[in-house]
Tab-separated table of C-alpha atoms in Angstrom:
chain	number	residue	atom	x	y	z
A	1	UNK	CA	-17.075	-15.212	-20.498
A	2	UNK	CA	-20.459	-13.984	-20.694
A	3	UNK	CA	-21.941	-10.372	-19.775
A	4	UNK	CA	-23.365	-11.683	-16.988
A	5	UNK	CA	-20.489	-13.660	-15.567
A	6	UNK	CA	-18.476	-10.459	-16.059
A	7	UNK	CA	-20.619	-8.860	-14.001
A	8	UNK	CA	-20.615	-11.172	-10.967
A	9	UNK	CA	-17.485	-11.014	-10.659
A	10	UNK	CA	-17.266	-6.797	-11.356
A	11	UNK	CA	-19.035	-6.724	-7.896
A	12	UNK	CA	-17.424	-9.790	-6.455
A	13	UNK	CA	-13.917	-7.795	-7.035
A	14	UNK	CA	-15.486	-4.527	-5.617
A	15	UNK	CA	-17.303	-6.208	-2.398
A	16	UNK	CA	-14.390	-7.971	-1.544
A	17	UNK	CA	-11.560	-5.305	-2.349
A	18	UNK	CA	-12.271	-2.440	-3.847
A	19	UNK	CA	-11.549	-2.802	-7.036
A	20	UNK	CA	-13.700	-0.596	-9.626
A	21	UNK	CA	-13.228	-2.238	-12.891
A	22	UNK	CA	-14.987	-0.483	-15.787
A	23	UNK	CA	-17.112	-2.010	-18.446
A	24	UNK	CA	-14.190	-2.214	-20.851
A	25	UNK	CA	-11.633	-4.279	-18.548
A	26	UNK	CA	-12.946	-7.769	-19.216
A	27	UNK	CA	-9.708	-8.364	-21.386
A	28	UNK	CA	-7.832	-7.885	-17.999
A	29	UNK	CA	-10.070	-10.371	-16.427
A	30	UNK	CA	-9.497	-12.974	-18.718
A	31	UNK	CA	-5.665	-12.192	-18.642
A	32	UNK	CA	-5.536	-12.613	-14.949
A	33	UNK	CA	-8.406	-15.699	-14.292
A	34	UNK	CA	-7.771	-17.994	-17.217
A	35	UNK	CA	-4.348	-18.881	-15.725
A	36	UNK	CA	-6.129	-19.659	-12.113
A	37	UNK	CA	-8.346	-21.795	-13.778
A	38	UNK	CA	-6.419	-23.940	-15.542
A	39	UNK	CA	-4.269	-24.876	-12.122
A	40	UNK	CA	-7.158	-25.496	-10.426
A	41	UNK	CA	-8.309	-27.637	-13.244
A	42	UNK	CA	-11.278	-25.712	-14.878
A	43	UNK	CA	-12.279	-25.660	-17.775
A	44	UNK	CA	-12.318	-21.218	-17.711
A	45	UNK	CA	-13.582	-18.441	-16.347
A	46	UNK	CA	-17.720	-19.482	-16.777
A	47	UNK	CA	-16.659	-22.742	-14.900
A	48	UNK	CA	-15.304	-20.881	-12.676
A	49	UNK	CA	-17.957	-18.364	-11.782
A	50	UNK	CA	-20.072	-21.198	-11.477
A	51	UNK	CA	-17.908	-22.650	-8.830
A	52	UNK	CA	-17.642	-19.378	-6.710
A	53	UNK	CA	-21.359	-18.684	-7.028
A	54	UNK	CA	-22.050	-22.217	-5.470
A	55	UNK	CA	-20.153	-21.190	-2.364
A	56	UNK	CA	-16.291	-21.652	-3.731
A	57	UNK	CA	-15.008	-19.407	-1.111
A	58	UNK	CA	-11.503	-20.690	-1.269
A	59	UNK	CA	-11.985	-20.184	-5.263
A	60	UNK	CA	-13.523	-16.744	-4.369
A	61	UNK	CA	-9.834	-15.519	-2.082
A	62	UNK	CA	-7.552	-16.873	-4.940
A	63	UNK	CA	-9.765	-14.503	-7.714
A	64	UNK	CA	-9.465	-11.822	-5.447
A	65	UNK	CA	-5.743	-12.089	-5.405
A	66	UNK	CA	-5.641	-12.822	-9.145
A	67	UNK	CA	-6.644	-9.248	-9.979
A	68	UNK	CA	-5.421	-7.440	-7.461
A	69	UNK	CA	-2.315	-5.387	-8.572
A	70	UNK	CA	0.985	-6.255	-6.981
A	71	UNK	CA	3.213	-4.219	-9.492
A	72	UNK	CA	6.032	-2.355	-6.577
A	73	UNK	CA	9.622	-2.356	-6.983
A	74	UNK	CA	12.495	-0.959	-4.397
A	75	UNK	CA	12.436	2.642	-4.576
A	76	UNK	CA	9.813	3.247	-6.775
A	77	UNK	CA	9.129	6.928	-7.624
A	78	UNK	CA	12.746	8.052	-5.843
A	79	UNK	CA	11.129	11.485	-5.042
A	80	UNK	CA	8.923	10.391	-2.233
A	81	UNK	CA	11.711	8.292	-0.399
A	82	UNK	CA	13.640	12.091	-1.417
A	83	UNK	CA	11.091	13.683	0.868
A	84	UNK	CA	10.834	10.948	3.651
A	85	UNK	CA	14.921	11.326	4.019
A	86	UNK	CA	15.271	14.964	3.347
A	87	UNK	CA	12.068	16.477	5.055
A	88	UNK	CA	9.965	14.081	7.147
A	89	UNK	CA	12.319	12.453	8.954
A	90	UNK	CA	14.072	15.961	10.029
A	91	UNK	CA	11.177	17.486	11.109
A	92	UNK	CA	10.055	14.338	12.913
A	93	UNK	CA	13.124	13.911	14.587
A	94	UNK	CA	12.854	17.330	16.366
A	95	UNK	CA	9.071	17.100	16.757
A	96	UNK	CA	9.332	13.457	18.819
A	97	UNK	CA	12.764	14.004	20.395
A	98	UNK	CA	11.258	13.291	23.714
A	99	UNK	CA	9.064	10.651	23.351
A	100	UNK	CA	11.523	8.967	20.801
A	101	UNK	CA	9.028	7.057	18.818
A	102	UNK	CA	8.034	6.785	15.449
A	103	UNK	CA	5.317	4.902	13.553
A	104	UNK	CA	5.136	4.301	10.109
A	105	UNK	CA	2.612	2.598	7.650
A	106	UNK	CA	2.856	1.053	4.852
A	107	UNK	CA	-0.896	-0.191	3.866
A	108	UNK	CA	-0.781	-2.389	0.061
A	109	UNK	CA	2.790	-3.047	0.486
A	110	UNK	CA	2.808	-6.222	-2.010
A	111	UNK	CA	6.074	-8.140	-1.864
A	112	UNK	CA	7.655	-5.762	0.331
A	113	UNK	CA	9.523	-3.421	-1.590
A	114	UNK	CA	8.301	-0.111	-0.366
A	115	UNK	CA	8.446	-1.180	3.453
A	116	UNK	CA	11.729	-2.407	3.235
A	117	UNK	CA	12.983	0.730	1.417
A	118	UNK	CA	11.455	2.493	3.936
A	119	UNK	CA	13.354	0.643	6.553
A	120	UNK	CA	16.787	1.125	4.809
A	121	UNK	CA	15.926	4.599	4.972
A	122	UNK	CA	15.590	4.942	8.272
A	123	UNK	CA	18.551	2.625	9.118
A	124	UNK	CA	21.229	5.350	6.654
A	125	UNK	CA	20.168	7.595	9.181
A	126	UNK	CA	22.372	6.174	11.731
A	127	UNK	CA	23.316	7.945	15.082
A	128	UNK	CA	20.295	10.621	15.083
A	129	UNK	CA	17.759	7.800	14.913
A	130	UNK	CA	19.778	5.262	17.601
A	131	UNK	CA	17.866	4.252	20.534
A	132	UNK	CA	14.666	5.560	18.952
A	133	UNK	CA	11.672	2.837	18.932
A	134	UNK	CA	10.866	2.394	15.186
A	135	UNK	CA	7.728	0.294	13.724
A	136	UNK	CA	7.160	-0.137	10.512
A	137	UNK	CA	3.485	-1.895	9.933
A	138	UNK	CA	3.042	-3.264	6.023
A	139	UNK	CA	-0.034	-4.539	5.121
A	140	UNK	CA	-2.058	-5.994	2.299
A	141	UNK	CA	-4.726	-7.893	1.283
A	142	UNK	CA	-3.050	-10.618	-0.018
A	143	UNK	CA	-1.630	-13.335	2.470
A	144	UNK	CA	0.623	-14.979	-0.468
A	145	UNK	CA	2.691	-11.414	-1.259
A	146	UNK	CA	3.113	-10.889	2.789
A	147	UNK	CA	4.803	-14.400	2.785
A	148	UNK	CA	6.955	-13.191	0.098
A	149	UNK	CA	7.643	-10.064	1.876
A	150	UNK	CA	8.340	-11.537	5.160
A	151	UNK	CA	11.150	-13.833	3.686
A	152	UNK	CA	12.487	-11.126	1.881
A	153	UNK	CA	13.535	-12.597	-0.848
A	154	UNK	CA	14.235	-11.552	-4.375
A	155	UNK	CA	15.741	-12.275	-7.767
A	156	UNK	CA	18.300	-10.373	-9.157
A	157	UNK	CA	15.760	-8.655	-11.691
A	158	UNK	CA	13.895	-7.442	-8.522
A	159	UNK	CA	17.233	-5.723	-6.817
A	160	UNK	CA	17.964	-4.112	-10.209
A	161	UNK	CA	15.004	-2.134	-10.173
A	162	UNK	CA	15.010	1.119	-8.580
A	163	UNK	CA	17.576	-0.694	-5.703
A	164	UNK	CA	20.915	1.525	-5.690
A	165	UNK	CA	23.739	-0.935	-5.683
A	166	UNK	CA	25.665	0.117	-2.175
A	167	UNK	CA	22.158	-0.677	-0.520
A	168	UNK	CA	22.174	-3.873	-1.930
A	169	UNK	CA	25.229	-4.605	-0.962
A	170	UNK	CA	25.538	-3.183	2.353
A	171	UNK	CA	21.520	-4.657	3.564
A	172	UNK	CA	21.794	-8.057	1.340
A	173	UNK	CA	22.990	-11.282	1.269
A	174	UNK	CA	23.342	-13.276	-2.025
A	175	UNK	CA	21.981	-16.798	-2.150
A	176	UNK	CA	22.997	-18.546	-5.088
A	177	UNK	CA	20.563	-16.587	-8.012
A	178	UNK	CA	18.663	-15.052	-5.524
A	179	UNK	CA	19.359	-12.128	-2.716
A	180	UNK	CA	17.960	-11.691	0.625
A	181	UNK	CA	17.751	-8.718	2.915
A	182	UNK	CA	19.466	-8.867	6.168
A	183	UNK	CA	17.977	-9.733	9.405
A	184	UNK	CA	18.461	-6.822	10.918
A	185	UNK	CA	16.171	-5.083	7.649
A	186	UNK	CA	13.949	-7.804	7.692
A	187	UNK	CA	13.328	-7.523	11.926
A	188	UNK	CA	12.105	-3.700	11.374
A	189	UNK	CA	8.733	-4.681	9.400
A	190	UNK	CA	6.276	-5.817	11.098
A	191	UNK	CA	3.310	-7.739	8.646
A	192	UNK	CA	-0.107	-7.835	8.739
A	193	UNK	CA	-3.090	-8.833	6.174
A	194	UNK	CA	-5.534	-5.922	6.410
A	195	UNK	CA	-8.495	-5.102	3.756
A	196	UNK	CA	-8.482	-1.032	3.895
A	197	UNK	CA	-12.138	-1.807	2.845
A	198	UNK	CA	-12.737	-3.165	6.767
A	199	UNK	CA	-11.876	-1.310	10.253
A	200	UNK	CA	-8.073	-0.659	10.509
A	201	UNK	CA	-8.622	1.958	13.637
A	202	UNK	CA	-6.744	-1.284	15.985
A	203	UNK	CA	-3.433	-0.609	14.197
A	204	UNK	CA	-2.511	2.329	16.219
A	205	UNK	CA	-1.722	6.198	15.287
A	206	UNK	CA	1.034	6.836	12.481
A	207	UNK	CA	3.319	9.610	12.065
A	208	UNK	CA	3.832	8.674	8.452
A	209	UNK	CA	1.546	6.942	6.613
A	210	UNK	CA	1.966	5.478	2.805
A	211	UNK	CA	-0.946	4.732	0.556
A	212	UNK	CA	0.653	4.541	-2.720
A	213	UNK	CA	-0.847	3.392	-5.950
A	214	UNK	CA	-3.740	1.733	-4.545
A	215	UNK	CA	-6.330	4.125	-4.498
A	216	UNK	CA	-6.623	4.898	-7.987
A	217	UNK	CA	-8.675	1.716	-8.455
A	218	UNK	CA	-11.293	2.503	-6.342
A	219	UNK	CA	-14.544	4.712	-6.875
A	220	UNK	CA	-14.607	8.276	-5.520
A	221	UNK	CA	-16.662	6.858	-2.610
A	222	UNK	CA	-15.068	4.384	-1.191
A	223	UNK	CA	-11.635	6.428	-1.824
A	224	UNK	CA	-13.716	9.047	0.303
A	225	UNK	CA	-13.751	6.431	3.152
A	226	UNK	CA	-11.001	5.705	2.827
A	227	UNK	CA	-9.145	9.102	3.434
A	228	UNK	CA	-11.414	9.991	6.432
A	229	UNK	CA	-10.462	6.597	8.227
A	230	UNK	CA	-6.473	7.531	7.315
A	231	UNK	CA	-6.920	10.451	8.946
A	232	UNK	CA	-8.161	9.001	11.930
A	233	UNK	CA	-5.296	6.719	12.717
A	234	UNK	CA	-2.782	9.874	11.674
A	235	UNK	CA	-0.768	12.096	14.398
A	236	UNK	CA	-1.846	15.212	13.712
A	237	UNK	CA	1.317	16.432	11.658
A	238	UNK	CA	1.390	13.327	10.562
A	239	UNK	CA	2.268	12.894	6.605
A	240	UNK	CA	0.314	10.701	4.189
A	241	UNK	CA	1.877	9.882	0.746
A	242	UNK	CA	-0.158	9.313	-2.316
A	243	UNK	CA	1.056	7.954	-5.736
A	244	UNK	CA	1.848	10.556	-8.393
A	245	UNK	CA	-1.760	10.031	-10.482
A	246	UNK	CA	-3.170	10.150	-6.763
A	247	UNK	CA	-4.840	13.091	-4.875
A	248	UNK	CA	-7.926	14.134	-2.045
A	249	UNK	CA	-8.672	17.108	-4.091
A	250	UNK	CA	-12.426	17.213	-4.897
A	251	UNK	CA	-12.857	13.833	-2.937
A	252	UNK	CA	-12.117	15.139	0.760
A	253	UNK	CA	-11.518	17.500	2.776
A	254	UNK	CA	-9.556	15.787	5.881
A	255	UNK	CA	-6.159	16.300	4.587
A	256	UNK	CA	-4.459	19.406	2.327
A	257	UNK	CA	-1.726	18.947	0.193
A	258	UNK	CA	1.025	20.027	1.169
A	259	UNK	CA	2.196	23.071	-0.685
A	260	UNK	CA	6.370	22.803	-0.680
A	261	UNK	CA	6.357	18.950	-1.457
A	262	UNK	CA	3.980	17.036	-4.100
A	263	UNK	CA	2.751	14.033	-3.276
A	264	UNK	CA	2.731	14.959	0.251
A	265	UNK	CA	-0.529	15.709	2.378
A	266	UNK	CA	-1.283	16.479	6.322
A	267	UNK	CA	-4.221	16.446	8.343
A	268	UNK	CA	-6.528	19.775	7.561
A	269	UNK	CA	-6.311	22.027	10.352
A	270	UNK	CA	-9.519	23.826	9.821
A	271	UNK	CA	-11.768	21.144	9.129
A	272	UNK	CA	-10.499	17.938	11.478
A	273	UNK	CA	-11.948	14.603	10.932
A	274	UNK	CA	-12.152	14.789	14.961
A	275	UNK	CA	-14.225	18.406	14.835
A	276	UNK	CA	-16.063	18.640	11.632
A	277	UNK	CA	-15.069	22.836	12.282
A	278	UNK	CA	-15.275	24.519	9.368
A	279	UNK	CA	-14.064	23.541	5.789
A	280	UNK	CA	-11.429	25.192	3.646
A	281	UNK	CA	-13.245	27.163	0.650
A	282	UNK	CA	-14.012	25.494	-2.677
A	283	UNK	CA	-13.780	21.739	-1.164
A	284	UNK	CA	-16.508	20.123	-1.425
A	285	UNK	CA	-18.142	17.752	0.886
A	286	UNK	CA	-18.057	13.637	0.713
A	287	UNK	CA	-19.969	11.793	2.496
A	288	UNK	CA	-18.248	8.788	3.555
A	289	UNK	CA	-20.166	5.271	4.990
């Protein structure tokens, strides 16, 4: 791979997704590309550059998805799943006991294990959530890891990881090496395929929203963008939850963190996305586009 067709596709990867890949990642490039061009039966990664900059677009989706990161596993983390069971859900319960409603999002959801842990933790809640209306909205920009998600599907490595045992036996069923989640699990999650690059302001307000582990590839810019538009489709005490090498500090001020629980950050009171009032001391103003 030459400099320059590293290049093309540096900007090709950050147009299209996001992704901010540093001068010193081409190693990951050619780990990730070589094997797409050998099944589509290229010679490597020069031939195909040359085949996406002569209008490949099909070519141009499948590189996209090549480097995109779909590393998730059932659980992952434990402590935010600790704080969605043992303080958001509470305090949402009493806040929306007469409407009865509750949205949650999970945006670069991969194969569906954080949505799906999400819904299990919902549905151990039992009696205090019954007759409540309950979406959970999991997106990514992938189309080939929502398939996966939507089937539900997974090998017995997958359910080992992070997946406590009675959960997989009370929400699973096996079939023959492999072990699917019920219908009932599977009927909470709703999927979409959503770039968080693009407009995502039609998918409704949020009480919870999760943005984990995604972020951290970006630039400070887009994240910037990124966290103003989140707090646009957020109630306003709502919840966001970032990944633990993830924060807004020094890149917005729409949300605070939230000082009792790490990880976990609500809309800024004094300086609303809505308002632009006044701005807590010492942040420092992005400009998002």
């Amino acid at each position: 791979m030459t400099p320059l067709d590293y290049e093309f596709l540096r900007k090709v990867l950050k147009d299209r997704s996001g992704l901010d890949l540093s001068a010193d990642k081409q190693y990951l490039v050619e780990s990730r590309l070589l094997p797409l061009a050998r099944r589509t039966n290229l010679s490597g990664i020069p031939e195909l550059v040359q085949k996406m900059r002569s209008g490949g677009e099909q070519l141009t989706g499948q590189v996209v998805e090549a480097m995109t990161t779909n590393e998730t596993f059932f659980f992952r983390d434990k402590i935010p799943f600790d704080h969605l069971r043992d303080g958001i859900l509470p305090a949402l319960i009493q806040s929306r006991a007469n409407r009865r409603t509750l949205r949650i999002w999970s945006a670069a959801c991969s194969t569906g294990q954080e949505p799906y842990s999400i819904a299990m933790c919902l549905r151990e809640y039992g009696p205090a959530l019954a007759g409540w209306r309950i979406e959970i909205v999991a997106t990514d920009l992938s189309q080939e890891v929502l398939e996966k998600s939507k089937a539900g599907l997974y090998s017995q490595f997958e359910v080992q990881r992070g997946l406590p045992i009675q959960l997989l036996v009370k929400y699973f069923n096996q079939l023959g090496e492999l072990w699917q989640l019920s219908a009932d699990i599977r009927g909470m999650v709703q999927h979409r395929q959503l770039n968080l690059l693009q407009d995502f302001s039609h998918l409704g307000k949020f009480d919870v929203i999760f943005c984990r582990n995604v972020l951290i590839y970006f630039d400070q810019e887009t994240k910037a963008s990124i966290f103003e538009r989140l707090a646009k489709v957020m109630e306003p005490d709502g919840t966001l939850l970032l990944g633990a090498a993830e924060s807004v500090v020094g890149i917005t001020d729409a949300f605070k963190p939230n000082q009792e629980r790490r990880g976990l950050y609500q809309i800024n009171p004094v300086r609303s996305p809505r308002g632009g009032a006044a701005l807590l001391p010492g942040l420092k103003v992005v400009a998002a586009r």
